[in-house]
PDB file of C-alpha atoms and ligand atoms in Angstrom:
ATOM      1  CA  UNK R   1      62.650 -76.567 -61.554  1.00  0.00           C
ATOM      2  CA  UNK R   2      63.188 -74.549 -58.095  1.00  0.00           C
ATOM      3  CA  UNK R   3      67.297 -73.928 -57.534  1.00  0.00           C
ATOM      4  CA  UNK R   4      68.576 -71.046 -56.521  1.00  0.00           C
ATOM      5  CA  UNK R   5      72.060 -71.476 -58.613  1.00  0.00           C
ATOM      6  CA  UNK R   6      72.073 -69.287 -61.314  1.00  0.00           C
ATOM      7  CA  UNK R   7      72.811 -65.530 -61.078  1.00  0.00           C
ATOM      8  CA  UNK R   8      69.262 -64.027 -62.281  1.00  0.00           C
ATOM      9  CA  UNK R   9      66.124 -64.729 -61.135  1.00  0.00           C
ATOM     10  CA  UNK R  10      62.251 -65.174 -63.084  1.00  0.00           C
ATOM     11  CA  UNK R  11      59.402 -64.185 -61.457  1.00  0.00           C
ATOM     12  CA  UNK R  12      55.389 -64.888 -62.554  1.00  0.00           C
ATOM     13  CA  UNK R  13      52.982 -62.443 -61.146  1.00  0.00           C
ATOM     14  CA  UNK R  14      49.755 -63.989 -62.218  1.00  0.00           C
ATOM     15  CA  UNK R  15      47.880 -61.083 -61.820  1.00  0.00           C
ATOM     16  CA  UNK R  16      48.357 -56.635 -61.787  1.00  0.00           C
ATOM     17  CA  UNK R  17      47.016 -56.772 -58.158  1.00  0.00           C
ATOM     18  CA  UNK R  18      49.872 -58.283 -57.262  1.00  0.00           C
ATOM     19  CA  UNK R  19      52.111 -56.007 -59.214  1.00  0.00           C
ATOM     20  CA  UNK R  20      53.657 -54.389 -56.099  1.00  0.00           C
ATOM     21  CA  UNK R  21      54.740 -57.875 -54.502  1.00  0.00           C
ATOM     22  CA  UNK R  22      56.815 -58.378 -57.509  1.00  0.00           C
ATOM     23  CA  UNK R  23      58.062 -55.380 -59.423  1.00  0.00           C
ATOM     24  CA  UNK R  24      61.784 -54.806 -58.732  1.00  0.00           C
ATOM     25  CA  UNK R  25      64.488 -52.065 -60.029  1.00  0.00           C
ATOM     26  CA  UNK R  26      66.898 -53.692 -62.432  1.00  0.00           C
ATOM     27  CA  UNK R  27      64.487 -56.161 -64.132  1.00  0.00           C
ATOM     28  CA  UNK R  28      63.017 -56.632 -67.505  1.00  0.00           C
ATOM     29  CA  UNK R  29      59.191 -57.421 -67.480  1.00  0.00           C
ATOM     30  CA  UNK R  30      57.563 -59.355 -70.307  1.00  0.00           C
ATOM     31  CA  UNK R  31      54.145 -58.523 -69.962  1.00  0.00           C
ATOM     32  CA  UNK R  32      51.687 -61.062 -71.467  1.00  0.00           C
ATOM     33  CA  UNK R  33      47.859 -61.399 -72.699  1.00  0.00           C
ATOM     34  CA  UNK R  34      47.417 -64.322 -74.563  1.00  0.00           C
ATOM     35  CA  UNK R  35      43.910 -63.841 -75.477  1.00  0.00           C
ATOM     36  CA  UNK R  36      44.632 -61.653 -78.002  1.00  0.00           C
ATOM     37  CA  UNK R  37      46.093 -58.022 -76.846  1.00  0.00           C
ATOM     38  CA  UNK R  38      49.975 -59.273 -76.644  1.00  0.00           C
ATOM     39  CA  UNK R  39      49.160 -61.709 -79.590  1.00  0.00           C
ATOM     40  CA  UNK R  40      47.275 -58.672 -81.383  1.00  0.00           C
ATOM     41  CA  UNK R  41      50.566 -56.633 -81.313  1.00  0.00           C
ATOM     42  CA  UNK R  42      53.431 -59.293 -82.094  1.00  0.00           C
ATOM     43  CA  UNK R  43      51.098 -59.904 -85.045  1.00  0.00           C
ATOM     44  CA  UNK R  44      50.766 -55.805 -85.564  1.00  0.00           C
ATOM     45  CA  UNK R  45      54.757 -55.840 -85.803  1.00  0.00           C
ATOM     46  CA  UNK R  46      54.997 -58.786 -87.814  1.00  0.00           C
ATOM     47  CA  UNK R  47      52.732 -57.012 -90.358  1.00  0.00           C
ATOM     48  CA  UNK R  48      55.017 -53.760 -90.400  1.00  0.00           C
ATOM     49  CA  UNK R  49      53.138 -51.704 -88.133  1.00  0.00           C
ATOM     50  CA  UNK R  50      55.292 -48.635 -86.865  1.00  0.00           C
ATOM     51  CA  UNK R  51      54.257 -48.061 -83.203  1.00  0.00           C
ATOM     52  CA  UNK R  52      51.537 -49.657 -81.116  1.00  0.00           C
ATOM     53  CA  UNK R  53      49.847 -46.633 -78.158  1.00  0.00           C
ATOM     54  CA  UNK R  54      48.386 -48.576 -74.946  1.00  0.00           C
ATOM     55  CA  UNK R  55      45.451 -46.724 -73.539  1.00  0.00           C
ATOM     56  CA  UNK R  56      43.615 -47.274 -70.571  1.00  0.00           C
ATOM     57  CA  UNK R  57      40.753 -45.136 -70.920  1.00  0.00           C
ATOM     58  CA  UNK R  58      37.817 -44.485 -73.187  1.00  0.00           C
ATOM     59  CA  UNK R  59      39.034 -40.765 -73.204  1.00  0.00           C
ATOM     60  CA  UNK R  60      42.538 -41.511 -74.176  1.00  0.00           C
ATOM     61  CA  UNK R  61      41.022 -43.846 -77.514  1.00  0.00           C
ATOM     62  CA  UNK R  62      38.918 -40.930 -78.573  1.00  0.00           C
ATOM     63  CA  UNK R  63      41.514 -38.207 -77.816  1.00  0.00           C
ATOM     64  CA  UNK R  64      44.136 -40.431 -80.223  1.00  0.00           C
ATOM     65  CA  UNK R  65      40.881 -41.166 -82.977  1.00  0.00           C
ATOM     66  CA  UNK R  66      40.281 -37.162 -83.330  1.00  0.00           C
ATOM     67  CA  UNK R  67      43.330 -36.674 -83.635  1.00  0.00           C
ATOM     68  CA  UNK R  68      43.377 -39.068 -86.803  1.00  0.00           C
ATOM     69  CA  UNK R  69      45.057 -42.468 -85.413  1.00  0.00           C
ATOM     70  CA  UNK R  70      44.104 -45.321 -85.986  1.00  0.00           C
ATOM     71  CA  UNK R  71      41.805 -46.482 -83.210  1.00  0.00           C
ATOM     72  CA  UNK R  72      41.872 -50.455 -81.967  1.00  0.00           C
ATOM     73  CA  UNK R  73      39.817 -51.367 -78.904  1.00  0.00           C
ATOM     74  CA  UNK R  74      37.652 -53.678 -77.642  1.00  0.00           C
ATOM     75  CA  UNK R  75      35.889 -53.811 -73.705  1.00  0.00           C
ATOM     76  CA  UNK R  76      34.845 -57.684 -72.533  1.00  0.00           C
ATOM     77  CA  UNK R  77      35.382 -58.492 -76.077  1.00  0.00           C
ATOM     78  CA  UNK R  78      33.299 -56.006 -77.688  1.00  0.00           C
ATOM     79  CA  UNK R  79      34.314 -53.412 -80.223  1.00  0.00           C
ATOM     80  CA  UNK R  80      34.819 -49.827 -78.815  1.00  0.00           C
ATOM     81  CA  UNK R  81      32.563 -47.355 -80.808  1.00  0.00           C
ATOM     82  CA  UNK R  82      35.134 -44.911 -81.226  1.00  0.00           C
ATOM     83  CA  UNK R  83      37.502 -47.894 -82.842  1.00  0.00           C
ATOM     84  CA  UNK R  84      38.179 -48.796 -85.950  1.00  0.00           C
ATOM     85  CA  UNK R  85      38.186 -52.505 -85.216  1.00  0.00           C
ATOM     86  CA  UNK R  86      38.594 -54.594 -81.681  1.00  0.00           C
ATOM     87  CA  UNK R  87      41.734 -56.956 -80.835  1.00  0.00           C
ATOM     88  CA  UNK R  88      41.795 -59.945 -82.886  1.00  0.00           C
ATOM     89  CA  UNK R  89      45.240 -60.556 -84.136  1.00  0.00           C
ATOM     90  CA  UNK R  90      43.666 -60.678 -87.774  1.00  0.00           C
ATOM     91  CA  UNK R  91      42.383 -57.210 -87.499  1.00  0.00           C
ATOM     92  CA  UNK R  92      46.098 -56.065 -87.448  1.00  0.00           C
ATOM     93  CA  UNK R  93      47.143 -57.924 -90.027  1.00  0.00           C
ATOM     94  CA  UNK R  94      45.836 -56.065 -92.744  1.00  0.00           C
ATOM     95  CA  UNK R  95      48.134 -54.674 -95.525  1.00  0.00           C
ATOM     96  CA  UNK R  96      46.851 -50.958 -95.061  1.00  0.00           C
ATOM     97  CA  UNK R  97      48.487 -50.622 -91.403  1.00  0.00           C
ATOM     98  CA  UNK R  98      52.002 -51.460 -92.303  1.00  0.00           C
ATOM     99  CA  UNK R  99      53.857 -48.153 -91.593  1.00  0.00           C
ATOM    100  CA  UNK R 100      50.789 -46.828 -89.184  1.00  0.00           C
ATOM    101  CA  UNK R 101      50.776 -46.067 -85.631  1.00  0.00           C
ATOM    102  CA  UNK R 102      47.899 -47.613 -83.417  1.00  0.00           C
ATOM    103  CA  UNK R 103      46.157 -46.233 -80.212  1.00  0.00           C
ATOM    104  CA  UNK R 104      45.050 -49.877 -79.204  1.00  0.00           C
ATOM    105  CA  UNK R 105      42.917 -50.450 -75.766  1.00  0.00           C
ATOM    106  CA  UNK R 106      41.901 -53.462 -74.369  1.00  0.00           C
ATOM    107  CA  UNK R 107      40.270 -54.817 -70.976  1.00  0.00           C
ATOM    108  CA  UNK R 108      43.186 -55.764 -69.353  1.00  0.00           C
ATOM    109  CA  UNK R 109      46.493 -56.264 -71.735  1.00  0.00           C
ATOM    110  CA  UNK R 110      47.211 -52.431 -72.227  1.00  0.00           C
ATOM    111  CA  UNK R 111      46.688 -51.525 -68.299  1.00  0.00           C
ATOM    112  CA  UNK R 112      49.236 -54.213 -67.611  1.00  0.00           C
ATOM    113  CA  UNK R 113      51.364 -52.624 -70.167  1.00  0.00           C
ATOM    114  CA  UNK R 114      51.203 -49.199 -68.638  1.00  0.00           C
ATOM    115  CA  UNK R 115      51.178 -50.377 -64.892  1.00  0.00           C
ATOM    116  CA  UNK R 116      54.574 -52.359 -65.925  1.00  0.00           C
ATOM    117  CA  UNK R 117      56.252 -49.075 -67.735  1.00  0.00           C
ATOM    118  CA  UNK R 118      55.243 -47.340 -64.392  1.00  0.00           C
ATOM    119  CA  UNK R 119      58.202 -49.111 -63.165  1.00  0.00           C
ATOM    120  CA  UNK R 120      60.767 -47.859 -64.997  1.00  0.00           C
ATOM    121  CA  UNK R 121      62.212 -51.491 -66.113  1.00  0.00           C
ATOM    122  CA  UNK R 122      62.328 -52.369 -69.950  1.00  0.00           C
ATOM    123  CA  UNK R 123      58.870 -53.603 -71.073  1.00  0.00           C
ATOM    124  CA  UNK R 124      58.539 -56.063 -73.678  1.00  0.00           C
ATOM    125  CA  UNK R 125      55.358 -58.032 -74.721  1.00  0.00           C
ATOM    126  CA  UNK R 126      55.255 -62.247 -74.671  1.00  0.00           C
ATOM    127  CA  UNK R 127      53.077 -64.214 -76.836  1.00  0.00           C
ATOM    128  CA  UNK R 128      53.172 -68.069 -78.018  1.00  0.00           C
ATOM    129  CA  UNK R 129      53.800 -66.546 -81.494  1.00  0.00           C
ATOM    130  CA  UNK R 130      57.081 -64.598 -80.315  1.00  0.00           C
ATOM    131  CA  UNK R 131      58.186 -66.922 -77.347  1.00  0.00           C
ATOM    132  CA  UNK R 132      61.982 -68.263 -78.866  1.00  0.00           C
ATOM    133  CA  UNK R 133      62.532 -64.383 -79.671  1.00  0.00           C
ATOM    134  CA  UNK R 134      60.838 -62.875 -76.456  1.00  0.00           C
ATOM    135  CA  UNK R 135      62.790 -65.099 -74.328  1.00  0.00           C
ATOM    136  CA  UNK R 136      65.959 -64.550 -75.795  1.00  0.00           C
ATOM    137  CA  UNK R 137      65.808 -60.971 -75.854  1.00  0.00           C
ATOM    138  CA  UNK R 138      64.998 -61.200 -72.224  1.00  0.00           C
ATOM    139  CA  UNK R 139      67.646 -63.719 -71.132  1.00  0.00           C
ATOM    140  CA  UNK R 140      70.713 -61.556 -72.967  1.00  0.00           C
ATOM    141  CA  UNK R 141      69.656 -58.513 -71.028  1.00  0.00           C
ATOM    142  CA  UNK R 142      71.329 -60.131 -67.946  1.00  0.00           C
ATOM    143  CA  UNK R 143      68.324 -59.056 -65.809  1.00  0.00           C
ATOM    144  CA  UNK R 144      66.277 -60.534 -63.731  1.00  0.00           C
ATOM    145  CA  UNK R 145      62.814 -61.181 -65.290  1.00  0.00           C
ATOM    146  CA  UNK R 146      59.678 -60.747 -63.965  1.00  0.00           C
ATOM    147  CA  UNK R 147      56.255 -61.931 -66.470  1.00  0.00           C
ATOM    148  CA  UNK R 148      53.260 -60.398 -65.929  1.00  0.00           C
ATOM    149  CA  UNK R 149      50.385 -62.172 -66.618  1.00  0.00           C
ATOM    150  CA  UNK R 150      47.609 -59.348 -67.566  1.00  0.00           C
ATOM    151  CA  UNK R 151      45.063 -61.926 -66.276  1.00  0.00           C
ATOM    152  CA  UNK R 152      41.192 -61.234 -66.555  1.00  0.00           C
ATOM    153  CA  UNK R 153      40.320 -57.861 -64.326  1.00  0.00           C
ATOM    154  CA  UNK R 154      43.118 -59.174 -61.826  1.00  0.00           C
ATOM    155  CA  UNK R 155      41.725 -62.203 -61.809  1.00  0.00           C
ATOM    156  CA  UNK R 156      44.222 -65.292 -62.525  1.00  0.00           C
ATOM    157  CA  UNK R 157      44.042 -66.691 -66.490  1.00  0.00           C
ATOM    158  CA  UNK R 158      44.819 -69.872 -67.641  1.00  0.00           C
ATOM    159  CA  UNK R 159      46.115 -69.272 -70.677  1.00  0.00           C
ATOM    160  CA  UNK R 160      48.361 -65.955 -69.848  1.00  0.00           C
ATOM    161  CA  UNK R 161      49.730 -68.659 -66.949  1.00  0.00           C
ATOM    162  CA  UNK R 162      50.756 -71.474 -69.856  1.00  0.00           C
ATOM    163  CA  UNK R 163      52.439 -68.646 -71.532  1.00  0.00           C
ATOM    164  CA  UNK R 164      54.678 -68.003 -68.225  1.00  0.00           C
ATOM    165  CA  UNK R 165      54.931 -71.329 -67.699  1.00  0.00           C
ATOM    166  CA  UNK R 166      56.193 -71.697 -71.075  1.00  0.00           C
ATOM    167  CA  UNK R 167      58.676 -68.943 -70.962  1.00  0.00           C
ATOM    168  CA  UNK R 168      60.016 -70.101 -67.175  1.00  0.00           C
ATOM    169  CA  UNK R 169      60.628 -73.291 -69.161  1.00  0.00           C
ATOM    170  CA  UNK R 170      62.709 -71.894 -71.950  1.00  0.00           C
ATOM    171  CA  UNK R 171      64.765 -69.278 -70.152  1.00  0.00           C
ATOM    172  CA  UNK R 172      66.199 -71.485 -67.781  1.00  0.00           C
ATOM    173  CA  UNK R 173      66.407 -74.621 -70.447  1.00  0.00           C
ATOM    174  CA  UNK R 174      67.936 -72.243 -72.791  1.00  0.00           C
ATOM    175  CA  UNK R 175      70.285 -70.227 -70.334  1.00  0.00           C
ATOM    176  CA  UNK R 176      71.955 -73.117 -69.124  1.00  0.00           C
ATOM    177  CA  UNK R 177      72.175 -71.843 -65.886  1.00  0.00           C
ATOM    178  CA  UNK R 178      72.281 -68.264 -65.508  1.00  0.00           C
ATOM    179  CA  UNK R 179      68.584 -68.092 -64.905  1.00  0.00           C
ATOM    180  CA  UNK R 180      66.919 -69.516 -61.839  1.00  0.00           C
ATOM    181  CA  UNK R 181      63.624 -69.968 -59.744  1.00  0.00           C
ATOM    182  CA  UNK R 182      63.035 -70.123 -56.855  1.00  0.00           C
ATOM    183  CA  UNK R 183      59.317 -68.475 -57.244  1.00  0.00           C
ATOM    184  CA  UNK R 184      56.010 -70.611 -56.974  1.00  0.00           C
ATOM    185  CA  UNK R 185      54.293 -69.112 -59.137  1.00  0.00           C
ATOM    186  CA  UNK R 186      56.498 -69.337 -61.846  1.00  0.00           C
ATOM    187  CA  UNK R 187      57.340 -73.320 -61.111  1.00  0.00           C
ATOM    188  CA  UNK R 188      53.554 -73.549 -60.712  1.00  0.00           C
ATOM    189  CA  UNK R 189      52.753 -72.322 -64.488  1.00  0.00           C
ATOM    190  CA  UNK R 190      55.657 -74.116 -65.614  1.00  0.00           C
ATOM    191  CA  UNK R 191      53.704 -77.709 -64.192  1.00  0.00           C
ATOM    192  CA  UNK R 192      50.871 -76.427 -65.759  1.00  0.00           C
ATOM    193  CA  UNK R 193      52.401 -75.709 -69.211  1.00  0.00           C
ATOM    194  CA  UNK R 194      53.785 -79.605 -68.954  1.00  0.00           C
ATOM    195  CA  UNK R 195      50.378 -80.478 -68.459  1.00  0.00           C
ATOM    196  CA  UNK R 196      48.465 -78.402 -71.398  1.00  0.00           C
ATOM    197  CA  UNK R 197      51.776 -78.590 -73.917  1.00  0.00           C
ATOM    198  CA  UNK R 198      50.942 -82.141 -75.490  1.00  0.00           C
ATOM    199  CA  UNK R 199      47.786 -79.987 -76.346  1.00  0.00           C
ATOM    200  CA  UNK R 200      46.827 -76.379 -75.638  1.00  0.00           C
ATOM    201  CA  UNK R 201      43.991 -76.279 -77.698  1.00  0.00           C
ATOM    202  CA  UNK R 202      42.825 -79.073 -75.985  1.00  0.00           C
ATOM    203  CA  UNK R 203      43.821 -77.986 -72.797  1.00  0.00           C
ATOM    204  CA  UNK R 204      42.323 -74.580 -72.991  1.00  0.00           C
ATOM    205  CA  UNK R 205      38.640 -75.816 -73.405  1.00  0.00           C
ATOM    206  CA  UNK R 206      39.063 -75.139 -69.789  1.00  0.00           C
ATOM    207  CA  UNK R 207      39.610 -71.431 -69.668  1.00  0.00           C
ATOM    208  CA  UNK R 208      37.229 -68.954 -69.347  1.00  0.00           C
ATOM    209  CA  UNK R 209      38.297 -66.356 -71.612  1.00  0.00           C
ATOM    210  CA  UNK R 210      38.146 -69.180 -74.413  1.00  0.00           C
ATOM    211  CA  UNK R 211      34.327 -69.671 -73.408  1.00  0.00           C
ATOM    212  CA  UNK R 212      33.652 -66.047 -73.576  1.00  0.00           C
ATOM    213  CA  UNK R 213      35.493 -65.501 -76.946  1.00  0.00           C
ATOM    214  CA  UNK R 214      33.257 -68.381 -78.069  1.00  0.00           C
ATOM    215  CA  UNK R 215      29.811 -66.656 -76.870  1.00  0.00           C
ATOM    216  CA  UNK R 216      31.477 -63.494 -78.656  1.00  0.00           C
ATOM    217  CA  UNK R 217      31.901 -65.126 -81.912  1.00  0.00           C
ATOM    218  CA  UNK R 218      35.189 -64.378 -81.353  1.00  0.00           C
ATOM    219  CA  UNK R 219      37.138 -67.853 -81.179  1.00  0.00           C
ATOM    220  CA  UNK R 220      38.546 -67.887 -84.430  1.00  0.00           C
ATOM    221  CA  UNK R 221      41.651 -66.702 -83.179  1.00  0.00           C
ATOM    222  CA  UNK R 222      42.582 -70.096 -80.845  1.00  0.00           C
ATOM    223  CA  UNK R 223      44.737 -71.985 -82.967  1.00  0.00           C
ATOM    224  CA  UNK R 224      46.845 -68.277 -84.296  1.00  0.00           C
ATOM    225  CA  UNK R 225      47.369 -67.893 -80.342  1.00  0.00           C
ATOM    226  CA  UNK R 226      49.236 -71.145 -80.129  1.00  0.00           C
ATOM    227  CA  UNK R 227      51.670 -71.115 -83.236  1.00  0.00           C
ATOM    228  CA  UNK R 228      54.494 -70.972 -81.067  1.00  0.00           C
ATOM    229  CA  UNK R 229      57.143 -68.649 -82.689  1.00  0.00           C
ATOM    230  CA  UNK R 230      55.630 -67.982 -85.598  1.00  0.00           C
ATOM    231  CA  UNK R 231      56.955 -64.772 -85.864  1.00  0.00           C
ATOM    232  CA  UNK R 232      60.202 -63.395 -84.301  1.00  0.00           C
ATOM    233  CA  UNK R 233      59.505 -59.519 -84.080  1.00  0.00           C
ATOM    234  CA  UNK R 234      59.958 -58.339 -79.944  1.00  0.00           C
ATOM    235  CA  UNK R 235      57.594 -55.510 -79.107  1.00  0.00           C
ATOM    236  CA  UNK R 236      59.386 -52.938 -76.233  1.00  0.00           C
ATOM    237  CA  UNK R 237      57.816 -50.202 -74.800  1.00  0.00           C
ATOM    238  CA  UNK R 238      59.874 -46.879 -75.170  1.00  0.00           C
ATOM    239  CA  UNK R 239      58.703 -43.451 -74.438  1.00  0.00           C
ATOM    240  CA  UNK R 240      55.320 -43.627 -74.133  1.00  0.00           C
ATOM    241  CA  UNK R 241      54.477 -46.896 -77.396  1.00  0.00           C
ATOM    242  CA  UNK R 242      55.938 -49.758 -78.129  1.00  0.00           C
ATOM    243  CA  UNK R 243      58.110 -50.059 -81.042  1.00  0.00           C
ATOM    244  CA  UNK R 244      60.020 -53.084 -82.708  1.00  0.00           C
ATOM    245  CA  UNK R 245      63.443 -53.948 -81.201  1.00  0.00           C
ATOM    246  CA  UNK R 246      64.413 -54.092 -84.613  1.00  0.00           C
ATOM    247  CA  UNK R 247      63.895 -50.450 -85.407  1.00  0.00           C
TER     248      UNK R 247
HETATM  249  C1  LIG J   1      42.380 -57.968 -72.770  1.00  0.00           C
HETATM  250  O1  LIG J   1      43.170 -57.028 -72.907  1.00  0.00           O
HETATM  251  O2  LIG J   1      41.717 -58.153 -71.781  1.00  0.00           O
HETATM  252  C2  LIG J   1      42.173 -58.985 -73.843  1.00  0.00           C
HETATM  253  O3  LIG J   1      43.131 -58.896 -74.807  1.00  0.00           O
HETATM  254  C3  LIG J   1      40.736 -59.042 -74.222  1.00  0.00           C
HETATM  255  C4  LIG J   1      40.446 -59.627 -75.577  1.00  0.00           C
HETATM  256  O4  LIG J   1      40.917 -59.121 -76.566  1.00  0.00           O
HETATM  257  O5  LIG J   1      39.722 -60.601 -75.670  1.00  0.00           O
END
């Protein structure tokens, strides 16, 4: 996996504390959250949602809810009270939000959204269920890429990791050698997605965010998470929401 032939370069920054080590003008950054925010939202464009608002702040959820959006959040799992549901991908799904613009806040996946936009590179989200059209959106921009791994409050995730690992994987399969590593991180997730791939469901009866989804009651979501491109919609972050590339 590590060469340094190839013009561009992919980066894995397993966590937003590391976020200044690794952001970089001239790059695209495919942020990721596995379990469920980046999931949640390639499964709220799939559905015909029109525009997804990351919040960071309890203030910011209420501000959008008064002013009559809909309202998605969720803190360590639970349900904020001034939402109108929390973050499972099914809770976007339904019928009635096709059209509808969310304010959606989560523990960690919507910080990591706005801490990437900070930069001032293109922003586009990463999930199993969009990785063939995430990855190909990113390759053709002829960038160098940088995934950030939204993590569990900065802490390192197992499953956002698999999901870099995965996407390392593809890019530089797929690119036939524009794209390069020469980053540990990223050839690090990329081992680890060779070891969980045979599996992942398996394989993620090791992570902790699976546990605490479980205690939550929350775990019905697992084997959604993994349908690798199931859907090919590619969320990017314009303005100050992410949109469709399509529209
Ligand atoms: C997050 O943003 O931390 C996650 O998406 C939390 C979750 O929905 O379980």
């Amino acid at each position: 996996m590590y060469s340094e032939k190839g013009e561009y370069s992919i980066h894995v920054c397993f966590s937003p504390l590391s976020w200044p080590l690794f952001r970089k003008e001239n790059s695209i950054v495919i942020v990721t959250d596995i379990f469920r925010a980046s999931t949640a939202i390639c499964a709220a464009f799939e559905n015909g949602v029109k525009a997804i608002i990351p919040v960071e702040t309890i203030e910011e959820s209420r501000y959008w809810k008064e002013k009559g959006m809909v309202s998605a959040g969720e803190r360590d799992g639970k349900t904020l009270d001034c939402a109108d549901f929390g973050n499972s991908p099914f809770n976007f799904m339904e019928p009635g939000l096709k059209g509808k613009t969310i304010a959606m806040n989560t523990t960690n996946g919507t910080k990591a959204i706005r801490l990437a936009a900070e930069s001032g590179n293109e922003v586009v989200i990463g999930a199993f269920t969009n990785l063939e059209a995430v990855c190909s959106h990113a390759a053709m921009s002829r960038k160098d890429i940088i995934i950030l791994c939204a993590g569990w409050k900065d802490r390192f995730s197992m499953e956002d990791s698999l999901f870099a690992g995965a996407a390392t994987e593809k890019i530089i399969k797929d690119s036939e050698g524009l794209y390069h590593t020469v980053c540990d991180s990223a050839i690090a997730s990329t081992d680890l997605w060779r070891l969980a791939s045979r599996d992942p469901l398996e394989y993620i009866e090791k992570a902790a965010h699976r546990h605490r989804l479980k205690r939550l009651g929350l775990d019905d979501i697992l084997k959604y998470c993994f349908s690798v491109d199931s859907t090919a919609v590619v969320p990017v972050y314009r303005g100050d929401r992410l949109l469709s590339a399509w529209s």
